[in-house]
PDB file of C-alpha atoms and ligand atoms in Angstrom:
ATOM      1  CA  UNK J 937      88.098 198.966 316.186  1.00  0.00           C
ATOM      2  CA  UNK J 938      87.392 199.767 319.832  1.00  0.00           C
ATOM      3  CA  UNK J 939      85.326 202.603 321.809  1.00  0.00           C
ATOM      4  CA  UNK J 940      86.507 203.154 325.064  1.00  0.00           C
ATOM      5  CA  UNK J 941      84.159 204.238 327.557  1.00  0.00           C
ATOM      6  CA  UNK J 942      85.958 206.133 330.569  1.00  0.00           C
ATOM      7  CA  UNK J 943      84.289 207.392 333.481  1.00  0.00           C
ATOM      8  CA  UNK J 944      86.764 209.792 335.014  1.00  0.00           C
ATOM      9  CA  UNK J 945      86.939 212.323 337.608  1.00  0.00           C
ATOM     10  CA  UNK J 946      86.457 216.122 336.523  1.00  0.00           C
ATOM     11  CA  UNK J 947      89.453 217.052 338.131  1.00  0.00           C
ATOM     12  CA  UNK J 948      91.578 214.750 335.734  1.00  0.00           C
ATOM     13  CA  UNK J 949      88.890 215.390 332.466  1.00  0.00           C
ATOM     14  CA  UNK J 950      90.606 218.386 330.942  1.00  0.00           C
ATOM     15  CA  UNK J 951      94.569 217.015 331.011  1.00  0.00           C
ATOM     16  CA  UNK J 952      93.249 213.736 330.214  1.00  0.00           C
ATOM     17  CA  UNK J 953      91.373 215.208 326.940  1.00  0.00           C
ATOM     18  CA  UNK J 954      94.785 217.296 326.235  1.00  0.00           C
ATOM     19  CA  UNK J 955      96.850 214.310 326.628  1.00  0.00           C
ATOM     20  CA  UNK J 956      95.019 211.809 324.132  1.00  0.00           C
ATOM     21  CA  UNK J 957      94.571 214.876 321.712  1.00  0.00           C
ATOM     22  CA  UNK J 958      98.373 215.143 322.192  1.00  0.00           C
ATOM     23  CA  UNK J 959      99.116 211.674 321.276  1.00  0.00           C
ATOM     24  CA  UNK J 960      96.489 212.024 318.087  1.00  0.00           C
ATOM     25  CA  UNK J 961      93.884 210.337 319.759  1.00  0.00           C
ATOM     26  CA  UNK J 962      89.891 211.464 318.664  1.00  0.00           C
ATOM     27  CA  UNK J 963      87.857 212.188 322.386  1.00  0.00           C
ATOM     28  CA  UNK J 964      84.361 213.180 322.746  1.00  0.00           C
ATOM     29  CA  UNK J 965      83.732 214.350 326.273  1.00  0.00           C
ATOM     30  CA  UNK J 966      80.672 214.051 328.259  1.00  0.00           C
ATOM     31  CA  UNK J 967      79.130 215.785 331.650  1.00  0.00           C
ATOM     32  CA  UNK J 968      77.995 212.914 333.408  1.00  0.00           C
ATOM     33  CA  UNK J 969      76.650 212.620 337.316  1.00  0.00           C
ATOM     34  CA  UNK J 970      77.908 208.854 339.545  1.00  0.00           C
ATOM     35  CA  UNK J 971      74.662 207.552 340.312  1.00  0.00           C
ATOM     36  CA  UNK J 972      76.443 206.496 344.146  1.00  0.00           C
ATOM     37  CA  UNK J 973      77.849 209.507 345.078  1.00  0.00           C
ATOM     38  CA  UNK J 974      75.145 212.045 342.948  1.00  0.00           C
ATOM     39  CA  UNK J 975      77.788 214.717 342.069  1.00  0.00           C
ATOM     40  CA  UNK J 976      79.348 215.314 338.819  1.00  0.00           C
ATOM     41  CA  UNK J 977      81.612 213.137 336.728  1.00  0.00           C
ATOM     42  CA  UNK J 978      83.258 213.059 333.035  1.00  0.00           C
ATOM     43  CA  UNK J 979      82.243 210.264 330.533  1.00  0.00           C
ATOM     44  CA  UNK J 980      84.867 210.048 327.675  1.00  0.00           C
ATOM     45  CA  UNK J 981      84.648 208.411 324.394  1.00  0.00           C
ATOM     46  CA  UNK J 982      87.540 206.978 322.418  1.00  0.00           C
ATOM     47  CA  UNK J 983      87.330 205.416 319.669  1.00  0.00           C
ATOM     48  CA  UNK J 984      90.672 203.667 318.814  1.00  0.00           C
ATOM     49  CA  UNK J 985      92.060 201.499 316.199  1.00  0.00           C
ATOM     50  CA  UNK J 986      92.754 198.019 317.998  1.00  0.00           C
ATOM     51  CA  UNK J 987      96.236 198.074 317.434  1.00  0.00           C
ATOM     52  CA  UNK J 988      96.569 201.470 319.490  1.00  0.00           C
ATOM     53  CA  UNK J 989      93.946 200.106 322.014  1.00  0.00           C
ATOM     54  CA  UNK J 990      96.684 199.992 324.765  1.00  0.00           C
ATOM     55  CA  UNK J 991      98.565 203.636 324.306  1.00  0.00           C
ATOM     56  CA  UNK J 992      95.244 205.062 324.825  1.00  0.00           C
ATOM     57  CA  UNK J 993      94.342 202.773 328.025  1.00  0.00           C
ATOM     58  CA  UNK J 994      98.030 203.821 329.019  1.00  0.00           C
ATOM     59  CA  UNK J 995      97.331 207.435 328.597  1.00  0.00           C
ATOM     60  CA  UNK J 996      93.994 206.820 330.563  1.00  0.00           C
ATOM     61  CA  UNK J 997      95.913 205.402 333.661  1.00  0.00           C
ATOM     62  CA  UNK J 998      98.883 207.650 333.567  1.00  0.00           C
ATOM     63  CA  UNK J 999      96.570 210.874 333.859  1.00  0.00           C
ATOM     64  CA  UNK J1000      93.738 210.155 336.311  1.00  0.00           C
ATOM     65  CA  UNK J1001      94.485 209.439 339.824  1.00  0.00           C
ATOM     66  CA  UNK J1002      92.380 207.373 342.687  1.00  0.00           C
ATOM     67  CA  UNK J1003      91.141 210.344 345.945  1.00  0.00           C
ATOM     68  CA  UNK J1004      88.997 210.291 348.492  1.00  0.00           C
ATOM     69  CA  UNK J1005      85.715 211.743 348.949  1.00  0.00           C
ATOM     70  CA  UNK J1006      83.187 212.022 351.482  1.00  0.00           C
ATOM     71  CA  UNK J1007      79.253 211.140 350.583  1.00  0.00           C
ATOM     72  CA  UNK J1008      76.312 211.198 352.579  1.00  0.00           C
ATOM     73  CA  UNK J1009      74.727 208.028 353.232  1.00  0.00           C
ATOM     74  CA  UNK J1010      71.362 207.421 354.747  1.00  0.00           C
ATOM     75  CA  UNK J1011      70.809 205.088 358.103  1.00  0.00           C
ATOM     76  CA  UNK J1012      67.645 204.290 359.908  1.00  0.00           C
ATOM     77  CA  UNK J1013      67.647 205.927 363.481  1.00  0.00           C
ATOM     78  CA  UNK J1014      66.748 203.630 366.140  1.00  0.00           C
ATOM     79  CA  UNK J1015      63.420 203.610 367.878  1.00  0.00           C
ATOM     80  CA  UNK J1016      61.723 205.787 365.108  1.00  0.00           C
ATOM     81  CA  UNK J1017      59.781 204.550 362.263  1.00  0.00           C
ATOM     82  CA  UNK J1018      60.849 205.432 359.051  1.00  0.00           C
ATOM     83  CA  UNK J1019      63.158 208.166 359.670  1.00  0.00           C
ATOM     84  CA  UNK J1020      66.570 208.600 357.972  1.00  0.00           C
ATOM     85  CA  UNK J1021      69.368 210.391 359.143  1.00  0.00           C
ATOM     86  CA  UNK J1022      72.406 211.284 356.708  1.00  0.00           C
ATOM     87  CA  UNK J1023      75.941 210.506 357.892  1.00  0.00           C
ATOM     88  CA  UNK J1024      79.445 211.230 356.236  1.00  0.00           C
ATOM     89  CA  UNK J1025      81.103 208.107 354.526  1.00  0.00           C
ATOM     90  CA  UNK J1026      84.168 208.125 353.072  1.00  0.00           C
ATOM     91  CA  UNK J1027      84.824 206.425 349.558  1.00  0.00           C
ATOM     92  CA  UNK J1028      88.012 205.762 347.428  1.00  0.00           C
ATOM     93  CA  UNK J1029      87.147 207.248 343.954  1.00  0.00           C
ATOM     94  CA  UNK J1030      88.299 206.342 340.766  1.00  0.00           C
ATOM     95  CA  UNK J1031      91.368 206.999 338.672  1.00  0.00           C
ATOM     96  CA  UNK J1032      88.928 205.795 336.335  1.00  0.00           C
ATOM     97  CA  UNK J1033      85.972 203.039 335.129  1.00  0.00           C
ATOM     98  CA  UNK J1034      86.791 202.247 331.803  1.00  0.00           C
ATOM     99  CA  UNK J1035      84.636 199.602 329.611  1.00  0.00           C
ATOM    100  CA  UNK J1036      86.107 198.443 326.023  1.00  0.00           C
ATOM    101  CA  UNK J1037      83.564 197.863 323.447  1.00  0.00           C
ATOM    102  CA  UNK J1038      83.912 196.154 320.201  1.00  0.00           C
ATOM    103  CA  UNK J1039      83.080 198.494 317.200  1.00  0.00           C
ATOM    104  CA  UNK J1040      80.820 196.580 314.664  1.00  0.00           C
ATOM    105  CA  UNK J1041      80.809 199.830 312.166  1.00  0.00           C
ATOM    106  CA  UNK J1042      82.541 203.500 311.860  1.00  0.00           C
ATOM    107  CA  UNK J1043      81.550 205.482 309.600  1.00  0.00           C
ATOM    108  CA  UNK J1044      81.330 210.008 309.298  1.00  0.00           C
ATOM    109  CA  UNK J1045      78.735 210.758 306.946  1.00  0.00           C
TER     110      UNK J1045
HETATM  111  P1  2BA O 400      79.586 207.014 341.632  1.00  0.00           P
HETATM  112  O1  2BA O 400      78.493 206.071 341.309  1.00  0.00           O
HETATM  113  O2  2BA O 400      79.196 208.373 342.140  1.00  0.00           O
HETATM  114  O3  2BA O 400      80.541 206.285 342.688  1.00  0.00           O
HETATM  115  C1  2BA O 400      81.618 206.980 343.297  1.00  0.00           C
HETATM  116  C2  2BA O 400      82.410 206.053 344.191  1.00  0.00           C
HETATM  117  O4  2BA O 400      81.593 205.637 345.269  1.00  0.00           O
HETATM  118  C3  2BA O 400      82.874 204.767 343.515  1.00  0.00           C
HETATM  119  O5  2BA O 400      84.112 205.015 342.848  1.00  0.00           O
HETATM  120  C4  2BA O 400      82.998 203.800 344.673  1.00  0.00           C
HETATM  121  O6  2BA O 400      84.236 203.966 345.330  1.00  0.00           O
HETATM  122  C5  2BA O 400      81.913 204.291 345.622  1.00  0.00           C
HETATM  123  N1  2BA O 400      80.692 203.495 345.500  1.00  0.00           N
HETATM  124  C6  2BA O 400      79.911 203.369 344.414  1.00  0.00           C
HETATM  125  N2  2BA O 400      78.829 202.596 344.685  1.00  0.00           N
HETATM  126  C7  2BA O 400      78.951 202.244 345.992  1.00  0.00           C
HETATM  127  C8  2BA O 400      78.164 201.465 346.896  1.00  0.00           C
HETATM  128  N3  2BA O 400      77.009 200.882 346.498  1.00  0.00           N
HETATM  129  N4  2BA O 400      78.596 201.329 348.173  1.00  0.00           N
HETATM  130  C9  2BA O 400      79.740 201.909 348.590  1.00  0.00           C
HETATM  131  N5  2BA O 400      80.523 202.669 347.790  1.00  0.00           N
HETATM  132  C10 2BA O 400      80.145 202.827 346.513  1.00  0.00           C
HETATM  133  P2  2BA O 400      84.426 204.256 341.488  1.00  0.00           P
HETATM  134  O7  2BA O 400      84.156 202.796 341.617  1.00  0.00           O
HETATM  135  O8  2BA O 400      85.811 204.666 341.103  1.00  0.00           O
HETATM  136  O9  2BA O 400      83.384 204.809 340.412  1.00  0.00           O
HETATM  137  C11 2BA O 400      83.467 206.134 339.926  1.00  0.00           C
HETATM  138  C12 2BA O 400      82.305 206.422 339.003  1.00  0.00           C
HETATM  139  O10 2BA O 400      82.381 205.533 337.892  1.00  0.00           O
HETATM  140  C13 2BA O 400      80.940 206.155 339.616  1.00  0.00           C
HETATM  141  O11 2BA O 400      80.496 207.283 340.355  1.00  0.00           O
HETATM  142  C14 2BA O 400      80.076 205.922 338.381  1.00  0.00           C
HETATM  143  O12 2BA O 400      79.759 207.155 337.765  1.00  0.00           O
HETATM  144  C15 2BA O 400      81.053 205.179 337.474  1.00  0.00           C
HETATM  145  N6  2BA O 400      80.922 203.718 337.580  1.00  0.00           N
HETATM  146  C16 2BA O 400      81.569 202.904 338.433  1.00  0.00           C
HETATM  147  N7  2BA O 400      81.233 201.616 338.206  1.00  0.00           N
HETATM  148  C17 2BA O 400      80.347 201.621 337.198  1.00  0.00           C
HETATM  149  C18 2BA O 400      79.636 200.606 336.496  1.00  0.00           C
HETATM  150  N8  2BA O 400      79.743 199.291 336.798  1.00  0.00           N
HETATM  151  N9  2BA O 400      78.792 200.985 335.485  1.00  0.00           N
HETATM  152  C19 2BA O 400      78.668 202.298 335.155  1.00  0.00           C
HETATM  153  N10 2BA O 400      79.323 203.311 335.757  1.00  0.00           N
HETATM  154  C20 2BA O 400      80.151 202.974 336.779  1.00  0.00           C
END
């Protein structure tokens, strides 16, 4: 067995959750926060026999989708010690992170 770990864009979380349900998939869904850009994000855990390991993952790519968003990023200002200024970057974010981990046990109590 395998637990999925997917770190996925809010914007994609709730058709993501739908689809997997869909395809009979069990999804426990987390409110998580990217340490980089400091702003909400959706952790999802899957746990999948191995032999439906890659209809999940295929689920996972079909439904979340790479955009752009613009952080604030510090930079030191010239001539003054120690000050910061912010300034607007733009990063590429997601579809989604995903980590496979093997399952040593499963049990429900
Ligand atoms: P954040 O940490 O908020 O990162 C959002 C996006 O910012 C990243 O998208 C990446 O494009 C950019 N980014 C992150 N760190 C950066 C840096 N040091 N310099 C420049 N740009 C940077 P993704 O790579 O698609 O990651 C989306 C979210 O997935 C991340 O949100 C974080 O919550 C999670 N994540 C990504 N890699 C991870 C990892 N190795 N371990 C745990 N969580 C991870």
């Amino acid at each position: 067995m395998k637990l999925i770990i997917a770190i996925v864009q809010d914007e994609d979380a709730t058709k993501l959750v739908s689809s997997l349900m869909n395809e009979g998939y069990g999804v426990t869904k987390l409110a998580t926060t990217g340490g980089f850009l400091r702003a909400g994000n959706t952790t999802l855990m899957i746990g999948v026999e191995d032999k439906k390991l890659d209809g999940a993952m295929a689920v996972v790519e079909k439904v979340c989708h790479s955009r752009k968003q613009i952080a604030t990023a510090p930079t030191p200002m010239s001539g003054v010690t120690g000050a910061y200024v912010p300034y607007p970057i733009e990063v590429m974010v997601g579809g989604a992170t995903v980590f496979v981990l093997n399952v040593d046990q499963f049990k429900k109590f």
